[in-house]
Coordinates of C-alpha atoms in Angstrom, one line a residue:
M30 CA 0.0 0.1 0.0
L31 CA 1.3 3.5 -0.8
L32 CA 1.7 6.4 1.6
P33 CA 0.1 9.4 1.0
S34 CA 3.4 12.2 1.1
G35 CA 2.0 15.4 1.0
I36 CA -1.9 14.3 -0.3
E37 CA -4.2 16.3 1.5
D38 CA -7.3 15.3 -0.6
F39 CA -9.3 12.7 1.0
K40 CA -10.9 11.6 -1.7
D41 CA -7.7 11.2 -3.5
I42 CA -6.2 8.7 -0.8
I43 CA -9.3 6.7 -0.5
E44 CA -9.8 6.4 -4.2
G45 CA -5.8 6.0 -4.4
N46 CA -5.7 3.2 -1.9
Y47 CA -3.4 4.8 -0.3
Y48 CA -2.3 4.4 3.7
Y49 CA -5.1 6.1 5.7
I50 CA -5.2 6.4 9.6
D51 CA -9.0 6.3 10.1
K52 CA -9.6 9.6 11.9
T53 CA -13.6 10.1 10.6
G54 CA -14.7 10.0 14.3
L55 CA -14.1 13.5 14.3
I56 CA -17.5 14.1 12.3
G57 CA -19.8 12.8 14.7
D58 CA -18.0 14.6 17.4
L59 CA -18.3 17.9 15.8
L60 CA -22.0 17.2 15.3
R61 CA -22.6 16.6 18.8
D62 CA -20.8 20.1 19.6
G63 CA -23.4 22.3 20.2
A64 CA -21.2 24.9 19.2
N65 CA -21.9 26.9 15.9
V66 CA -18.7 28.6 14.8
I67 CA -15.5 26.3 16.1
L68 CA -12.0 27.6 15.6
I69 CA -9.3 24.3 15.8
T70 CA -5.8 24.9 16.2
R71 CA -3.1 22.9 15.8
P72 CA 0.6 22.9 14.4
R73 CA 1.1 22.8 10.6
R74 CA 1.0 19.7 8.7
F75 CA -0.6 17.9 11.6
G76 CA -3.7 16.4 9.7
K77 CA -6.0 19.7 9.6
S78 CA -6.5 20.2 6.1
L79 CA -6.8 16.1 5.4
N80 CA -9.9 16.5 8.0
F81 CA -11.4 19.5 6.2
S82 CA -11.3 17.4 3.3
M83 CA -12.8 14.6 4.8
I84 CA -15.7 16.6 6.1
K85 CA -16.0 18.5 2.9
Y86 CA -16.5 14.9 1.0
F87 CA -18.9 13.6 4.2
F88 CA -21.5 16.8 4.1
S89 CA -21.6 17.7 0.5
K90 CA -25.0 17.6 -1.5
E91 CA -22.7 17.9 -4.5
R92 CA -22.7 13.9 -5.5
D93 CA -23.2 10.9 -3.3
Y94 CA -20.0 10.6 -1.8
S95 CA -20.9 8.0 0.4
Y96 CA -18.7 5.2 -0.6
L97 CA -15.4 7.0 0.4
F98 CA -16.4 6.4 3.9
K99 CA -17.2 2.0 4.0
G100 CA -15.5 0.5 6.3
L101 CA -14.4 3.6 8.4
K102 CA -15.6 4.5 12.1
I103 CA -18.1 6.8 10.9
E104 CA -20.5 4.2 9.5
K105 CA -21.1 2.9 13.3
D106 CA -22.5 6.7 14.0
P107 CA -26.1 6.3 13.0
L108 CA -26.1 10.3 14.0
A109 CA -23.7 11.6 11.8
L110 CA -24.8 9.3 9.2
E111 CA -28.2 11.0 9.1
Y112 CA -26.3 14.4 8.3
M113 CA -24.1 12.6 5.4
N114 CA -24.4 14.4 1.8
K115 CA -27.3 16.7 2.9
Y116 CA -25.4 20.3 2.9
P117 CA -23.9 22.6 0.6
V118 CA -20.1 23.0 1.8
I119 CA -18.1 25.8 1.4
H120 CA -14.1 24.7 1.5
I121 CA -11.6 27.5 1.3
T122 CA -7.9 27.4 2.4
F123 CA -5.7 30.2 2.8
K124 CA -2.1 28.6 3.2
D125 CA -1.0 30.3 -0.2
A126 CA -1.9 33.9 1.1
K127 CA 1.4 34.9 2.0
T128 CA 3.8 37.1 0.1
S129 CA 6.1 39.8 0.9
S130 CA 3.5 42.8 0.1
W131 CA -0.1 43.7 0.9
E132 CA -0.8 44.3 -2.4
E133 CA 0.0 40.9 -3.6
T134 CA -1.8 38.9 -0.8
Y135 CA -4.7 40.8 -1.8
D136 CA -4.6 39.5 -4.9
V137 CA -3.7 36.0 -3.7
L138 CA -7.0 36.2 -1.7
K139 CA -9.0 37.4 -4.5
S140 CA -8.0 34.5 -6.8
I141 CA -9.1 32.1 -3.8
I142 CA -12.1 33.8 -3.2
S143 CA -12.5 33.3 -7.2
K144 CA -11.6 30.0 -7.6
E145 CA -14.3 28.9 -4.6
Y146 CA -16.9 30.7 -6.6
D147 CA -16.1 28.8 -9.7
K148 CA -17.0 25.6 -8.0
H149 CA -20.5 27.0 -7.5
S150 CA -21.0 28.4 -10.7
Y151 CA -23.7 26.2 -11.6
L152 CA -25.9 29.0 -9.1
L153 CA -25.8 31.1 -12.8
E154 CA -28.1 28.7 -13.5
S155 CA -30.1 28.8 -10.5
E156 CA -34.2 30.1 -10.8
K157 CA -33.8 31.1 -7.0
L158 CA -31.3 33.7 -7.4
R159 CA -32.1 37.0 -8.6
E160 CA -30.3 38.7 -11.7
H161 CA -28.3 40.9 -9.5
H162 CA -27.0 38.2 -7.1
K163 CA -25.8 36.6 -10.5
K164 CA -24.2 39.6 -11.7
Y165 CA -22.5 39.6 -7.9
I166 CA -21.5 36.1 -8.9
V167 CA -19.8 37.2 -12.4
K168 CA -18.0 40.3 -11.1
I169 CA -16.2 37.8 -8.2
L170 CA -15.6 35.2 -10.5
E171 CA -13.7 37.6 -12.7
R172 CA -11.9 39.3 -10.1
R173 CA -13.6 42.8 -10.6
G174 CA -14.9 43.2 -7.3
E175 CA -14.4 46.2 -5.0
P176 CA -12.7 45.4 -1.6
V177 CA -15.9 45.6 0.1
D178 CA -17.7 42.8 -2.6
Y179 CA -14.8 40.4 -1.1
R180 CA -15.3 41.7 2.4
E181 CA -18.5 39.9 2.0
S182 CA -18.0 37.2 -0.7
L183 CA -17.9 34.4 1.8
Y184 CA -21.2 35.6 3.3
N185 CA -22.9 36.0 0.6
L186 CA -22.2 32.7 -1.3
T187 CA -23.6 30.8 1.9
Y188 CA -26.9 33.1 1.4
F189 CA -26.6 32.2 -2.3
L190 CA -26.5 28.3 -1.4
E191 CA -28.8 28.4 1.1
T192 CA -31.3 30.3 -1.6
H193 CA -30.4 27.6 -3.8
F194 CA -30.7 24.1 -2.0
G195 CA -33.0 25.1 0.6
K196 CA -30.3 23.8 3.3
K197 CA -28.0 25.4 5.6
V198 CA -24.2 26.0 4.6
I199 CA -21.4 24.2 6.0
L200 CA -18.7 26.9 5.7
L201 CA -14.6 25.0 5.8
I202 CA -11.9 27.7 6.4
D203 CA -8.8 26.4 6.5
E204 CA -5.3 28.0 7.9
Y205 CA -6.9 31.4 8.3
D206 CA -3.9 32.4 9.9
V207 CA -1.5 32.2 7.2
P208 CA -2.0 35.3 5.7
I209 CA -2.1 37.5 9.0
E210 CA 1.4 35.7 9.9
S211 CA 2.6 36.7 6.7
G212 CA 1.3 40.2 7.1
Y213 CA 3.2 40.6 10.5
V214 CA 6.6 39.4 9.1
N215 CA 6.1 41.4 6.0
G216 CA 5.2 44.6 7.3
Y217 CA 1.4 44.8 6.2
Y218 CA -0.6 43.0 9.5
E219 CA -2.8 46.2 9.9
K220 CA -3.9 46.0 6.3
V221 CA -4.5 42.2 6.2
V222 CA -6.2 42.2 9.5
D223 CA -8.6 44.6 8.5
F224 CA -9.5 42.8 5.7
M225 CA -9.8 39.2 7.7
R226 CA -11.9 40.8 10.3
G227 CA -14.1 42.2 7.9
M228 CA -14.6 39.0 5.9
L229 CA -14.8 36.5 8.7
T230 CA -17.3 38.9 10.8
A231 CA -19.2 38.8 8.0
A232 CA -19.5 34.7 7.4
L233 CA -19.8 34.0 10.9
K234 CA -21.5 36.4 13.4
G235 CA -25.1 36.0 13.1
N236 CA -25.4 34.5 9.7
T237 CA -28.8 32.7 9.7
S238 CA -27.2 31.0 6.3
L239 CA -24.9 29.0 8.4
F240 CA -25.2 25.2 9.9
K241 CA -21.4 25.1 11.1
G242 CA -18.8 27.0 10.6
L243 CA -15.1 25.5 11.2
L244 CA -11.8 27.2 11.4
T245 CA -8.5 25.9 11.3
G246 CA -5.2 27.4 11.8
V247 CA -1.8 27.6 14.4
Y248 CA -2.6 30.1 16.4
R249 CA -5.4 32.0 18.3
V250 CA -5.2 35.4 17.1
A251 CA -6.9 37.4 19.7
K252 CA -10.8 38.4 19.2
E253 CA -10.1 42.0 19.3
D254 CA -8.0 41.6 16.1
I255 CA -10.0 38.8 13.7
F256 CA -13.2 37.9 15.6
S257 CA -14.6 41.5 16.9
G258 CA -18.0 40.5 18.1
L259 CA -18.1 37.1 17.3
N260 CA -19.9 35.9 20.3
N261 CA -20.6 32.2 18.9
L262 CA -17.1 31.8 18.6
V263 CA -15.8 28.6 20.6
I264 CA -11.6 27.8 20.2
Y265 CA -10.1 24.6 21.3
T266 CA -6.2 24.8 21.3
I267 CA -3.7 22.2 22.1
L268 CA -4.1 22.6 25.6
D269 CA -7.9 22.0 25.7
D270 CA -9.2 17.9 25.5
F271 CA -11.9 18.6 22.9
Y272 CA -10.9 16.8 19.7
S273 CA -7.5 15.9 21.1
H274 CA -6.7 12.4 19.4
Y275 CA -8.0 13.7 15.9
F276 CA -4.8 16.0 14.7
G277 CA -1.7 13.7 14.7
F278 CA -0.9 10.0 15.5
T279 CA -1.4 8.5 18.5
T280 CA 1.0 5.4 20.1
E281 CA -1.4 2.5 18.7
E282 CA -1.6 4.4 15.1
V283 CA 1.9 4.7 14.7
K284 CA 2.7 1.2 16.3
K285 CA 0.1 -0.6 13.7
M286 CA 1.5 1.6 10.7
L287 CA 4.8 0.2 11.9
F288 CA 3.5 -3.3 11.8
D289 CA 1.5 -2.7 8.7
F290 CA 4.9 -2.1 6.9
N291 CA 7.3 -4.5 8.5
M292 CA 9.1 -1.8 10.5
E293 CA 8.4 -3.0 13.8
D294 CA 11.7 -2.8 14.9
R295 CA 12.0 0.9 14.8
Y296 CA 9.5 2.3 17.0
E297 CA 12.1 3.2 19.5
E298 CA 13.5 5.4 16.9
I299 CA 10.2 7.1 15.3
K300 CA 9.7 8.0 19.1
E301 CA 12.7 9.4 19.9
W302 CA 12.4 11.8 16.3
Y303 CA 8.5 12.5 16.2
D304 CA 6.6 11.7 19.8
G305 CA 6.4 14.2 22.7
Y306 CA 3.2 16.5 21.7
S307 CA 1.0 16.8 24.5
F308 CA -3.1 17.6 22.9
G309 CA -5.4 18.1 26.2
S310 CA -5.6 14.9 27.7
A311 CA -3.6 13.1 24.6
K312 CA 0.1 12.9 26.0
S313 CA 1.5 10.9 23.2
I314 CA 1.1 12.4 20.1
Y315 CA 3.8 11.7 16.8
N316 CA 4.0 14.5 14.2
P317 CA 2.2 12.9 11.2
W318 CA 4.1 14.4 8.4
S319 CA 6.9 13.0 9.9
V320 CA 6.2 9.7 10.2
I321 CA 4.7 9.3 6.9
E322 CA 7.9 10.6 5.6
F323 CA 10.1 8.2 7.8
V324 CA 7.9 4.8 7.1
R325 CA 8.3 5.7 3.2
R326 CA 12.0 6.8 3.4
K327 CA 13.2 4.7 6.3
V328 CA 15.4 7.1 7.5
A329 CA 15.1 9.2 10.7
Q330 CA 15.9 12.7 10.1
A331 CA 13.8 16.4 10.2
Y332 CA 11.0 16.0 7.9
W333 CA 8.3 18.6 9.3
I334 CA 10.6 21.2 10.5
N335 CA 12.1 21.8 6.9
T336 CA 8.5 22.2 5.4
S337 CA 6.9 24.4 8.2
G338 CA 6.6 28.0 8.1
N339 CA 9.1 28.8 10.8
D340 CA 10.3 32.3 9.9
L341 CA 8.3 34.1 12.7
I342 CA 9.7 31.8 15.2
R343 CA 13.3 32.1 13.9
E344 CA 13.2 35.4 14.1
L345 CA 11.8 35.6 17.6
I346 CA 14.9 33.3 18.7
L347 CA 17.3 35.5 17.0
K348 CA 16.4 38.7 17.9
S349 CA 15.4 37.8 21.5
P350 CA 17.2 39.5 24.5
S351 CA 20.1 37.3 26.3
H352 CA 17.8 36.1 28.8
V353 CA 15.6 34.1 26.4
K354 CA 18.4 32.7 24.6
Q355 CA 19.4 31.3 28.0
K356 CA 16.0 29.8 28.3
I357 CA 16.3 28.5 24.9
E358 CA 19.9 27.0 25.9
K359 CA 17.7 25.3 29.2
L360 CA 15.4 23.7 26.9
L361 CA 18.3 22.3 24.9
S362 CA 20.2 21.1 27.6
G363 CA 16.9 19.0 28.6
E364 CA 15.4 21.3 30.9
G365 CA 12.3 22.4 31.1
L366 CA 10.7 26.3 31.4
T367 CA 7.8 27.0 33.2
E368 CA 6.2 29.9 31.7
M369 CA 2.7 31.9 31.8
I370 CA 1.0 31.2 28.2
E371 CA -0.8 33.8 26.3
S372 CA -2.8 31.6 24.5
T373 CA -4.6 34.7 22.6
C374 CA -1.9 36.9 20.8
A375 CA -2.4 40.1 18.4
L376 CA 1.0 39.7 17.1
R377 CA 1.6 43.3 17.1
D378 CA 1.7 42.4 20.5
L379 CA 4.5 40.4 20.7
R380 CA 6.7 43.4 21.7
Y381 CA 5.8 46.4 24.3
E382 CA 6.1 49.6 23.1
N383 CA 9.6 49.8 24.2
G384 CA 11.0 47.3 22.8
S385 CA 10.7 44.6 25.0
I386 CA 9.6 41.2 24.2
N387 CA 6.2 39.9 25.4
E388 CA 7.5 36.6 26.8
S389 CA 3.9 35.0 27.8
A390 CA 2.8 35.7 24.2
M391 CA 6.4 34.1 22.2
W392 CA 5.8 30.9 24.4
G393 CA 2.7 30.7 23.3
L394 CA 3.6 31.1 19.9
F395 CA 6.0 28.7 20.2
L396 CA 4.0 26.1 22.0
F397 CA 0.9 26.6 19.4
G398 CA 3.2 26.1 16.6
G399 CA 4.6 22.9 17.7
Y400 CA 8.1 23.9 19.1
L401 CA 7.1 23.5 22.6
T402 CA 5.0 20.8 24.4
P403 CA 3.2 21.4 28.0
K404 CA 4.5 18.4 30.3
S405 CA 2.3 20.2 32.7
K406 CA -0.1 22.9 33.2
K407 CA -2.6 24.9 35.3
I408 CA -4.4 28.1 35.5
D409 CA -3.0 30.8 37.1
S410 CA -5.9 32.2 39.9
T411 CA -4.3 35.6 39.7
F412 CA -4.2 36.2 35.7
G413 CA -6.4 33.6 34.7
Q414 CA -3.9 32.3 32.1
W415 CA -1.9 28.8 31.5
V416 CA 1.1 28.0 33.5
C417 CA 2.5 25.5 31.5
E418 CA 6.0 23.5 31.7
L419 CA 7.5 23.7 28.4
F420 CA 9.9 21.2 26.6
P421 CA 11.0 20.6 23.1
P422 CA 9.1 17.6 22.2
N423 CA 11.3 15.7 20.5
K424 CA 14.6 15.2 18.7
E425 CA 13.7 16.9 15.3
V426 CA 12.8 19.9 17.0
L427 CA 16.1 20.2 19.0
A428 CA 17.3 20.1 15.4
F429 CA 15.6 23.2 14.5
Y430 CA 17.2 24.9 17.9
R431 CA 20.5 24.0 16.6
T432 CA 20.4 24.4 13.6
T433 CA 19.2 28.0 14.1
I434 CA 21.7 28.8 16.6
I435 CA 24.5 27.4 14.5
N436 CA 23.2 29.7 11.5
W437 CA 23.4 32.5 14.1
L438 CA 27.0 31.7 15.0
K439 CA 28.2 31.7 11.4
G440 CA 26.4 35.2 11.0
F441 CA 29.5 36.6 13.0
G442 CA 32.1 34.3 11.1
F443 CA 32.1 31.5 13.7
E444 CA 32.7 28.0 12.7
Y445 CA 30.8 25.2 14.2
G446 CA 33.5 23.0 14.2
K447 CA 36.0 25.6 16.3
I448 CA 33.1 25.3 19.4
G449 CA 34.7 21.7 20.0
Q450 CA 38.0 22.6 20.2
L451 CA 37.7 25.4 22.4
L452 CA 36.4 23.2 24.8
E453 CA 39.0 20.5 24.5
Y454 CA 41.6 23.8 25.0
L455 CA 40.3 23.8 28.5
F456 CA 40.0 20.3 29.0
Q457 CA 43.8 20.4 27.8
R458 CA 44.0 23.2 30.6
D459 CA 45.8 25.2 27.3
G460 CA 44.5 28.5 28.9
K461 CA 46.9 30.6 26.3
T462 CA 45.6 29.1 23.1
F463 CA 42.0 29.2 24.2
E464 CA 42.5 33.2 25.0
R465 CA 43.9 33.5 22.0
E466 CA 40.8 31.8 20.0
F467 CA 38.3 33.4 22.0
S468 CA 39.4 36.8 21.9
D469 CA 39.5 36.4 18.2
I470 CA 35.7 35.1 18.4
L471 CA 34.8 37.9 20.6
T472 CA 36.4 40.4 17.9
K473 CA 33.5 39.4 15.7
V474 CA 31.0 39.3 17.9
A475 CA 31.6 42.5 19.3
S476 CA 31.3 43.9 15.7
Y477 CA 27.6 43.2 16.3
H478 CA 26.7 44.1 19.8
M479 CA 26.8 46.9 21.6
F480 CA 26.8 45.2 25.2
G481 CA 25.9 48.0 27.6
D482 CA 24.3 47.6 31.0
E483 CA 24.0 43.7 30.1
A484 CA 27.1 42.9 28.9
E485 CA 27.6 39.9 31.2
R486 CA 24.2 38.5 30.0
V487 CA 25.2 39.3 26.3
Y488 CA 28.5 37.2 26.7
Q489 CA 27.2 34.8 28.8
A490 CA 24.1 34.0 26.4
F491 CA 26.8 33.9 23.7
V492 CA 29.1 31.4 25.6
L493 CA 25.6 29.6 25.7
G494 CA 24.4 30.0 22.4
M495 CA 28.1 28.1 21.5
L496 CA 27.6 25.4 23.7
S497 CA 23.9 24.9 23.1
V498 CA 24.9 22.5 19.8
L499 CA 26.8 20.3 21.6
T500 CA 24.2 19.3 23.8
E501 CA 24.4 15.8 22.1
R502 CA 28.0 15.4 23.6
F503 CA 27.7 17.6 26.1
E504 CA 25.5 18.2 29.4
V505 CA 25.5 22.2 29.2
K506 CA 23.7 23.5 32.8
S507 CA 23.6 27.3 33.7
E508 CA 22.9 29.3 36.8
R509 CA 22.1 26.5 38.8
E510 CA 22.6 26.1 42.6
S511 CA 25.8 24.4 43.6
G512 CA 27.8 24.5 47.1
F513 CA 27.0 28.2 48.4
G514 CA 26.0 30.1 45.1
R515 CA 25.1 29.7 41.4
Y516 CA 27.7 29.0 38.9
D517 CA 27.3 30.9 35.5
V518 CA 28.0 27.7 33.1
V519 CA 28.6 24.0 34.0
I520 CA 29.9 21.8 30.9
I521 CA 29.9 17.6 31.5
D522 CA 31.4 15.6 28.9
R523 CA 28.6 12.7 28.5
K524 CA 31.4 10.0 27.3
A525 CA 33.9 10.7 29.7
P526 CA 33.8 11.7 33.6
R527 CA 35.5 15.3 33.0
A528 CA 33.5 18.8 33.5
I529 CA 34.4 22.2 33.4
I530 CA 32.9 24.9 35.3
M531 CA 32.9 28.6 33.7
E532 CA 32.4 31.7 35.9
F533 CA 32.2 35.4 33.7
K534 CA 33.3 38.6 34.8
V535 CA 32.9 42.0 32.8
S536 CA 35.9 43.8 33.2
E537 CA 36.1 47.5 33.6
G538 CA 39.6 47.5 35.0
D539 CA 42.4 44.6 34.6
P540 CA 40.7 42.0 33.2
A541 CA 43.5 39.3 34.7
N542 CA 42.9 40.3 38.1
D543 CA 38.9 40.2 37.3
A544 CA 39.6 36.6 36.0
Q545 CA 41.4 35.5 39.1
K546 CA 38.5 37.0 41.0
A547 CA 36.1 34.9 39.3
L548 CA 38.3 31.8 39.9
E549 CA 38.3 32.6 43.6
Q550 CA 34.7 32.5 43.3
I551 CA 34.2 29.4 41.7
E552 CA 36.4 28.0 44.7
S553 CA 35.3 29.7 47.4
R554 CA 31.5 28.7 46.8
K555 CA 32.5 25.3 46.4
Y556 CA 31.0 25.4 42.5
E557 CA 32.3 21.8 41.9
A558 CA 30.2 20.0 44.9
D559 CA 27.4 18.8 42.6
L560 CA 30.0 17.1 40.1
R561 CA 32.1 15.8 42.8
D562 CA 28.9 14.2 44.3
R563 CA 28.4 12.6 40.5
G564 CA 31.9 11.2 41.0
I565 CA 33.3 13.4 38.1
E566 CA 36.9 14.2 39.8
N567 CA 38.6 15.8 36.3
I568 CA 36.9 19.2 36.8
V569 CA 38.5 22.2 35.1
K570 CA 37.9 25.3 36.9
A571 CA 38.0 28.7 34.8
G572 CA 37.6 32.2 35.2
I573 CA 36.9 34.4 32.1
A574 CA 36.8 38.2 32.3
F575 CA 35.6 40.0 29.1
K576 CA 36.5 43.6 27.9
G577 CA 35.4 44.5 25.2
K578 CA 36.5 42.6 22.2
S579 CA 39.0 40.4 24.3
C580 CA 38.9 38.1 27.3
S581 CA 41.3 37.2 29.9
Y582 CA 41.3 33.9 31.9
R583 CA 42.7 31.9 35.0
I584 CA 42.4 28.2 35.1
A585 CA 42.8 25.9 38.2

C-alpha cells in the first residue's frame, strides 16, 4: 500500500488506495458539539487540511460520496449518517496567501475566493437567484470586485447556496491565520487584519444561512483583532481536551503503521524523533508528516521542520534578548521552562512599546506552533492564564533549535567546528590557546553588539549559544545552585568523567585581575560540589573576564 506523502485530499487518498489512519470519528464529535462556529488550532501539517477535506466530502450535496467512507469508523455512527451528503459546503484554504506585500496577498485572496465561486458556478443557472445576485457572482468570478465585495464574499456565497438548495451551509476555512502571520513578518499586518476581520466577521457572525462554521489555524489570534464581536465562536487549542486525538497520530496508530510496513523494530527510533506532543488529555501524539516520511524513506531525520513556516519563530529566537537565549539553551540541555502562556495573541503585541519582548505571548507562539509541548499545565488563579512546564517535544525540534543557533553563529563568521576545539583547549588546560582563539571570536561578536548594561548576560548568552549546539555530546547547565551559590556555566562530558565550570566577569579595570576573582569565586563557593557528588573528579575551573573585544582567563 502506498503512503500519502503530501496528499491532503481525502477522496484522492481513498480512491488511490493510499494508507489512511481513520480520523472519521471527528465528524460525529463535531455534530454533537453544540457550538455553531468552531476554531481548532494545531501546528502545521498535523492533519488539519486532510480532516477538512474529509468533512467536505461527508457533508457535501454535490454528489453521493458515501462510498468513500465504506469500512471506516463513521459508518458505526447512526447520528452522523443522517447528515451525510445533505448540505452545501464551502471549503476554502488560505495556506497560499503569504507574500512579501499586501498588494500581492490581496491578489492571492481574491484568486482564492474566485476559485471557490467557480466551484459553485452552477448558481448562475439557478432559478431561485435574482439577476443582481448573478451579476455579483460574475464580478467575483472575473475578479472585478471592489474590496467591500470580497469582504462580503463568503457571507454572500452562504446566502446564495441556502437560497438555491433550501439548506443551511457548512463553511470550512482552513489555515485562516497564514495571511495574518505573513502580514506580521512582512510589514502589512494592519491591512491584512482589517480585511480578514471584515470577511470572517461577515461570514460567521449572526449568519442565519450557516449550519456550521469550522476554522483551523496554528494560532489563536486575539478576538479583538479578527473575531471582534463574534460571540458564537468556540476555540479549542492544544491545551484543551476536545478533539485531542484527531490531529496527529497516537501511539497505537503509529505502532500499527510500523507493523503494517514491517518496521516494528524501528519503534524506539520513531518515538525519539517524532513523538512528544501533548494535545489536551492526549499525552503522546506523533508528528504525522514526519512519521509518514520516516516510514516511506526508512531514514530518521528532520522532515516537518524543513517544510513548516518557521520564519516567525526563527526571528523570535535570533532577535530575543540574552536572558531569553539563556532559556533556549536550557531547553536544549533537556531542562524545562515554567512560563505563563498568553493563549490569545495579537501579533503586534509580541513586543511592548519600549521594544522589549512580551514573553508570555512569545512562548505561546512556540507552544501552539509545535516548537514546545506542555508536560504539565494549570490555570493561574490571579491572571486566569495557563502556566505550563514547557519542553521541546522531540529530537526533530531540537535539531531546529540547534540549526537556528548554528546559523546565528555563522553570522558572526564563527564556524561550528571550532566550538568543540575550544572546549578541548580548556580540558587540556591550554589557557593561552583558548584565550587567543576566544578573543578572536569576541572581536567578531563585538562588531555586531553594543553590550551596554547587560554585558555579562550578552557574553554569557553567546557562550551558551555556542555550547547549545553540542548538547548531544555535552550536558550544559547554567545559573544552577551548587555549593554556596549559583555558577554561570557547567559543561559535563557525556562520554568521559570530566567537566568544566565557567564563571564570567565583565571587567572595567584589569581583566587578568577580574579573571582571578572569577576563579576564586568558583573555589570559595564550592561550585564543584554537585559534580563531585556525581563521581566526577576531572574538573576544570575557568574564570573568564571580558573586556570589549578581548578576554582574560585563569584556570585551575
